[in-house]
PDB file of C-alpha atoms in Angstrom:
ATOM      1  CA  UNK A   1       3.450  21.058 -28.329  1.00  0.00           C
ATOM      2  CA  UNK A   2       5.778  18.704 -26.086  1.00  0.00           C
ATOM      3  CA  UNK A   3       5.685  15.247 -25.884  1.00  0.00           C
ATOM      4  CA  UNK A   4       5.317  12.688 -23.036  1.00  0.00           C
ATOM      5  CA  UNK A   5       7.178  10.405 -21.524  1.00  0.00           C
ATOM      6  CA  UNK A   6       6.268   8.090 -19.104  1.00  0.00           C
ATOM      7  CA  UNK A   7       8.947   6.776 -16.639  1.00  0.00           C
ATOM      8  CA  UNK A   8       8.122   4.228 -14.583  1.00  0.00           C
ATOM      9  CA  UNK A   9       9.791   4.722 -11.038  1.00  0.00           C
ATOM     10  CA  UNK A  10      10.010   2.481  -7.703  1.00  0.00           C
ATOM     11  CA  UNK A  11      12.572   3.701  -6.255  1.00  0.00           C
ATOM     12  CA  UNK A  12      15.462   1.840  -7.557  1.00  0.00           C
ATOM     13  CA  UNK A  13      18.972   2.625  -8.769  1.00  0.00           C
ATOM     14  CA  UNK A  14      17.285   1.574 -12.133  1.00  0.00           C
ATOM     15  CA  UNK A  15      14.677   3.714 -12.036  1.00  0.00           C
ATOM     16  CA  UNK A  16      16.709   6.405 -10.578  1.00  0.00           C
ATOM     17  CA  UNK A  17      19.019   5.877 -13.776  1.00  0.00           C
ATOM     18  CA  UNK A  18      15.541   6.159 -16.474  1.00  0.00           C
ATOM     19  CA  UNK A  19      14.582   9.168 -14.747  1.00  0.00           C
ATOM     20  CA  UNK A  20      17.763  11.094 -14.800  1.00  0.00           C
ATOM     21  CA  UNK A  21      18.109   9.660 -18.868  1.00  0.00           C
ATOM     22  CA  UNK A  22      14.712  10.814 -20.048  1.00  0.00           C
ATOM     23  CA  UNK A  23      15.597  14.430 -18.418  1.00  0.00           C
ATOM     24  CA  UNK A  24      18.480  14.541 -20.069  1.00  0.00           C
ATOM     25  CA  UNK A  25      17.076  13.372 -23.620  1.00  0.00           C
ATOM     26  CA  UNK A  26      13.817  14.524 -23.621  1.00  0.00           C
ATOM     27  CA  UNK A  27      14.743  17.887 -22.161  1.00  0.00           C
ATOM     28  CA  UNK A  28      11.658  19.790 -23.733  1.00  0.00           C
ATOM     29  CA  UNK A  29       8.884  17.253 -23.394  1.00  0.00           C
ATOM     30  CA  UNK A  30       6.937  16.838 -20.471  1.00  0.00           C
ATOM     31  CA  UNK A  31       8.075  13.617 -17.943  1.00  0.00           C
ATOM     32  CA  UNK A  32       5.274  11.968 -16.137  1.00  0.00           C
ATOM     33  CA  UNK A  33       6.914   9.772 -13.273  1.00  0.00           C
ATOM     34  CA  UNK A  34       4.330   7.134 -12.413  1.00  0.00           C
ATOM     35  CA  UNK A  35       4.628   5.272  -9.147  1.00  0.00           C
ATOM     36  CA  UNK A  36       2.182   1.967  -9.259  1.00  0.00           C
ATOM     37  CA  UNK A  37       0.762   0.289  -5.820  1.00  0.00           C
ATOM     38  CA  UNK A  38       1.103  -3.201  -6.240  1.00  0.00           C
ATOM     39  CA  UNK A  39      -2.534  -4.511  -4.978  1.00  0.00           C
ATOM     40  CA  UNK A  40      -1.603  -7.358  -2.150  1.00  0.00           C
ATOM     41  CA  UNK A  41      -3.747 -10.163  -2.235  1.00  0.00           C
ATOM     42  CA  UNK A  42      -3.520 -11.470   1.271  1.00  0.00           C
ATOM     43  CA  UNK A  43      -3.073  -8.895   3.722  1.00  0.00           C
ATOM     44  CA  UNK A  44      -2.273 -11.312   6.207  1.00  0.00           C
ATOM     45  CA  UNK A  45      -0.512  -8.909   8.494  1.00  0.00           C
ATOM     46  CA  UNK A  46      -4.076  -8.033   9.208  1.00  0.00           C
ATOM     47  CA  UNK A  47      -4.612 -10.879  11.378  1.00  0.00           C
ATOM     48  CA  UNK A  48      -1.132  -9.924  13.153  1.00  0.00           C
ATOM     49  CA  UNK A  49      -2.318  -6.927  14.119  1.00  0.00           C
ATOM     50  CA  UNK A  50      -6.271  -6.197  15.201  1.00  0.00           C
ATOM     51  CA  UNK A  51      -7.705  -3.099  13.225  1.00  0.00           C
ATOM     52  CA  UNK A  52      -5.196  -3.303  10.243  1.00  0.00           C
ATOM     53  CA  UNK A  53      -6.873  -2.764   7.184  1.00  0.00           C
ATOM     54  CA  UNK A  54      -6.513  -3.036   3.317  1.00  0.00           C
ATOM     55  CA  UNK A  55      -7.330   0.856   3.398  1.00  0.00           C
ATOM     56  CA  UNK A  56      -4.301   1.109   6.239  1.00  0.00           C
ATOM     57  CA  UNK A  57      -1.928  -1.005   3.541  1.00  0.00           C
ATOM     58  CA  UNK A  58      -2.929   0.954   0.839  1.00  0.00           C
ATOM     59  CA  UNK A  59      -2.503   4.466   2.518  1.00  0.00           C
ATOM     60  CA  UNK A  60       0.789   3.054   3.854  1.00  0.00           C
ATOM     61  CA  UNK A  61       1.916   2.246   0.129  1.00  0.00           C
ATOM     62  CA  UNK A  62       0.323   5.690  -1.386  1.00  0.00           C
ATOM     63  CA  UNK A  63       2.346   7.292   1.138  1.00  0.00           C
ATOM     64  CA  UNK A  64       6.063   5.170   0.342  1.00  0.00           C
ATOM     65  CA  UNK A  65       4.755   6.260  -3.737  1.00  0.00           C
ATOM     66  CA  UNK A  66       4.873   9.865  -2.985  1.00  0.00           C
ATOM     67  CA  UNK A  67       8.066   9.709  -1.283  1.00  0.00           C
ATOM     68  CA  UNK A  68       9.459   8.264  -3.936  1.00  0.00           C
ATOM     69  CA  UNK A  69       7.442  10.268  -6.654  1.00  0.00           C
ATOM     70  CA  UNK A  70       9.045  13.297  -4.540  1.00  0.00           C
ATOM     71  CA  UNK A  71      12.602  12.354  -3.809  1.00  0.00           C
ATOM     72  CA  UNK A  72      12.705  11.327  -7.990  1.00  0.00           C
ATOM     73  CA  UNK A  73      11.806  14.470  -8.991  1.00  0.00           C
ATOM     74  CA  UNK A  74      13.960  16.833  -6.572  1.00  0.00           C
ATOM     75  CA  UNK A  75      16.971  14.829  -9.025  1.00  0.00           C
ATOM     76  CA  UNK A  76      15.781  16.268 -11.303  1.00  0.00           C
ATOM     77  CA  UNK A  77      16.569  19.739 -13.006  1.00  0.00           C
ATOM     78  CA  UNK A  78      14.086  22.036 -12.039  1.00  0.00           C
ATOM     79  CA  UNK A  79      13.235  23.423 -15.629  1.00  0.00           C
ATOM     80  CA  UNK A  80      12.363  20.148 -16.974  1.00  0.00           C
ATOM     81  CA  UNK A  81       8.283  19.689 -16.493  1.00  0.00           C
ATOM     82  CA  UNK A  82       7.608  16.605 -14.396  1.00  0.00           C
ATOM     83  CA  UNK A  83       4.061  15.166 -13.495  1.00  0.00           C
ATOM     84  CA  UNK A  84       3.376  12.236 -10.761  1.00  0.00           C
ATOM     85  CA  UNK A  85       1.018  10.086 -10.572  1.00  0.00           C
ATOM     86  CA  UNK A  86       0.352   6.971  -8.720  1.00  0.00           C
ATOM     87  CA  UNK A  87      -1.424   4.225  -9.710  1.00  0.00           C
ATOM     88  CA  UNK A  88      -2.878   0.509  -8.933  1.00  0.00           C
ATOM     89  CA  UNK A  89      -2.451  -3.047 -10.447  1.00  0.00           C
ATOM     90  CA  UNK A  90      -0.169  -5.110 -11.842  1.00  0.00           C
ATOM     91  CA  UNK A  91       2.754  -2.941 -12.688  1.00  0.00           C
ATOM     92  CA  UNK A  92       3.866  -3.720 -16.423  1.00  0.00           C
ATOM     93  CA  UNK A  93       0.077  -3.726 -17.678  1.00  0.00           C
ATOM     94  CA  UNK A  94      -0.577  -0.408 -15.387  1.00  0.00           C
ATOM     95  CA  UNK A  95       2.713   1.445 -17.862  1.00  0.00           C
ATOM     96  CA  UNK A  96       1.149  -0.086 -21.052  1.00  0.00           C
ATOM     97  CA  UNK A  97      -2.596   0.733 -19.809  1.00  0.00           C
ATOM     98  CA  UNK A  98      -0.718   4.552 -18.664  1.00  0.00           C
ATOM     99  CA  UNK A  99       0.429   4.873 -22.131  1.00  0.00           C
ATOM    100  CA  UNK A 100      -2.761   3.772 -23.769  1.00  0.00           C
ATOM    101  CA  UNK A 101      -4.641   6.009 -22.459  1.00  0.00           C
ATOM    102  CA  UNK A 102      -2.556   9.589 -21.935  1.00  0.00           C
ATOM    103  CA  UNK A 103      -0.949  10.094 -25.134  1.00  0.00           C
ATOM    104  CA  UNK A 104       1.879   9.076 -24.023  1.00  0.00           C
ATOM    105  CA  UNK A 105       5.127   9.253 -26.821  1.00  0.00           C
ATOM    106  CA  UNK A 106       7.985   7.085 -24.770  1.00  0.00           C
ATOM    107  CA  UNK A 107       8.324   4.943 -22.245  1.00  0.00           C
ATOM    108  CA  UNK A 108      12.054   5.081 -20.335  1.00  0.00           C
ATOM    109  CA  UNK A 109      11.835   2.215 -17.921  1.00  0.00           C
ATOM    110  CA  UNK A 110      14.826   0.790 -15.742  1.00  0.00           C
ATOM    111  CA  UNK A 111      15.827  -2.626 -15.673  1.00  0.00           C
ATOM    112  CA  UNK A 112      17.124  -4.110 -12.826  1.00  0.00           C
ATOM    113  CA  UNK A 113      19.102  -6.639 -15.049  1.00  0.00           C
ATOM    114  CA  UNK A 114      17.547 -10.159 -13.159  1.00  0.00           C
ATOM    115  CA  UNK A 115      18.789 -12.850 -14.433  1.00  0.00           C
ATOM    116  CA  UNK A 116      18.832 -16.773 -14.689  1.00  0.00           C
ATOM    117  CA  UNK A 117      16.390 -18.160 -11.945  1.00  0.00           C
ATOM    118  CA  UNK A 118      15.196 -14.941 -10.614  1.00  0.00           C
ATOM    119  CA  UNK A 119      14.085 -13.872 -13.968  1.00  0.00           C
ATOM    120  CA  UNK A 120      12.103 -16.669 -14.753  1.00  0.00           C
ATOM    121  CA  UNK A 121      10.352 -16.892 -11.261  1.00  0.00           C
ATOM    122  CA  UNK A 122       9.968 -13.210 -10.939  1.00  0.00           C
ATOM    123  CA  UNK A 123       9.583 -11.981 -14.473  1.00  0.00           C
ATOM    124  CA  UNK A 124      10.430  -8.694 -16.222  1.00  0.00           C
ATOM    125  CA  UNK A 125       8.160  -5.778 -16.154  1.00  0.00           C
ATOM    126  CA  UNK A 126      10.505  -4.125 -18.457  1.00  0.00           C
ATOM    127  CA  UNK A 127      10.677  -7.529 -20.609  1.00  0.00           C
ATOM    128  CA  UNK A 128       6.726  -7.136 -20.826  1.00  0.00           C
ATOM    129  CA  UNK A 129       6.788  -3.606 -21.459  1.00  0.00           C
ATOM    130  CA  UNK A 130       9.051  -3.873 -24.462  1.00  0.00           C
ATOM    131  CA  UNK A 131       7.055  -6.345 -26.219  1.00  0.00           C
ATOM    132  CA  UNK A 132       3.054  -5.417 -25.045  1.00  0.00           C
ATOM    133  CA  UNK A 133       3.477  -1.250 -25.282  1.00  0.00           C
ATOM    134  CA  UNK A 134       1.841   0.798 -28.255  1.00  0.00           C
ATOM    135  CA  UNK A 135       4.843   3.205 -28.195  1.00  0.00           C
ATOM    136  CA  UNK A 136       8.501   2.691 -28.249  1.00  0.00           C
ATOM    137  CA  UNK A 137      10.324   1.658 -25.194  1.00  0.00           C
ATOM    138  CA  UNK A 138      13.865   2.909 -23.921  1.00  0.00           C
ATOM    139  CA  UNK A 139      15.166   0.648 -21.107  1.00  0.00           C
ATOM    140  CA  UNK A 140      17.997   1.925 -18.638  1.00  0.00           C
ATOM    141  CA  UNK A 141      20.637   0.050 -16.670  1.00  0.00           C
ATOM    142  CA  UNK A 142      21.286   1.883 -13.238  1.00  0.00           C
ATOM    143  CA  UNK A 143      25.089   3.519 -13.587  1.00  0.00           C
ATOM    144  CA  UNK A 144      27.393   2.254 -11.059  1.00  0.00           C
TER     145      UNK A 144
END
């Protein structure tokens, strides 16, 4: 029976980076790349433009996730077993909520390496990942 491994993926260089790592560690186990919709709280563009709706910002970010989800995996070598799947909420408690619930082994996450100011403001998903998940973590620097 193979194991799981969840990597997180947005599109990044750093994400790019976990993906490619997992396939090439975890050759035999099964990879689920997981895109997660970040839920926007005031759609404001909605009162830019007349008929705009949360459904229309949702569909438009399902759509950018399976792009993503799509262009990920065709880096990928085909014999390795890949699953997507998209998701939405806040994204480091949607990986450790993922992982909770679908027997998932690993996590390989990216880090985008924020620092200083930006780090505090912003936060770590990967930072919060480490230290909240129920199964160990691998975090990936993008190569240059």
């Amino acid at each position: 029976m193979t194991d799981c491994v969840l990597v997180p993926v947005d599109g990044s260089p750093a994400a790019q980076s976990a993906a490619e790592y997992a396939s090439e560690q975890f050759p035999d186990d099964s990879l689920t790349l997981l895109y997660v919709i970040i839920p926007m709280v005031d759609y404001s563009r909605k009162r830019a433009y007349p008929g705009y709706t949360q459904d229309d910002e949702f569909s438009n970010e399902r759509e950018k996730g399976e792009h993503i989800l799509g262009t990920t995996r065709e880096t990928l070598p085909d014999e390795v077993s890949v699953v997507t799947e998209i998701e939405a909420g806040n994204p480091a408690q949607t990986i450790i909520r993922y992982a909770e619930t679908n027997d998932v082994s690993q996590i390989v996450i990216g880090s985008h390496g924020k620092q200083g100011i930006a780090r505090f403001l912003l936060g770590s998903v990967s930072e919060t990942v480490v230290r909240r998940s129920p199964v160990p973590v691998t975090v990936v620097r993008p190569t240059e």
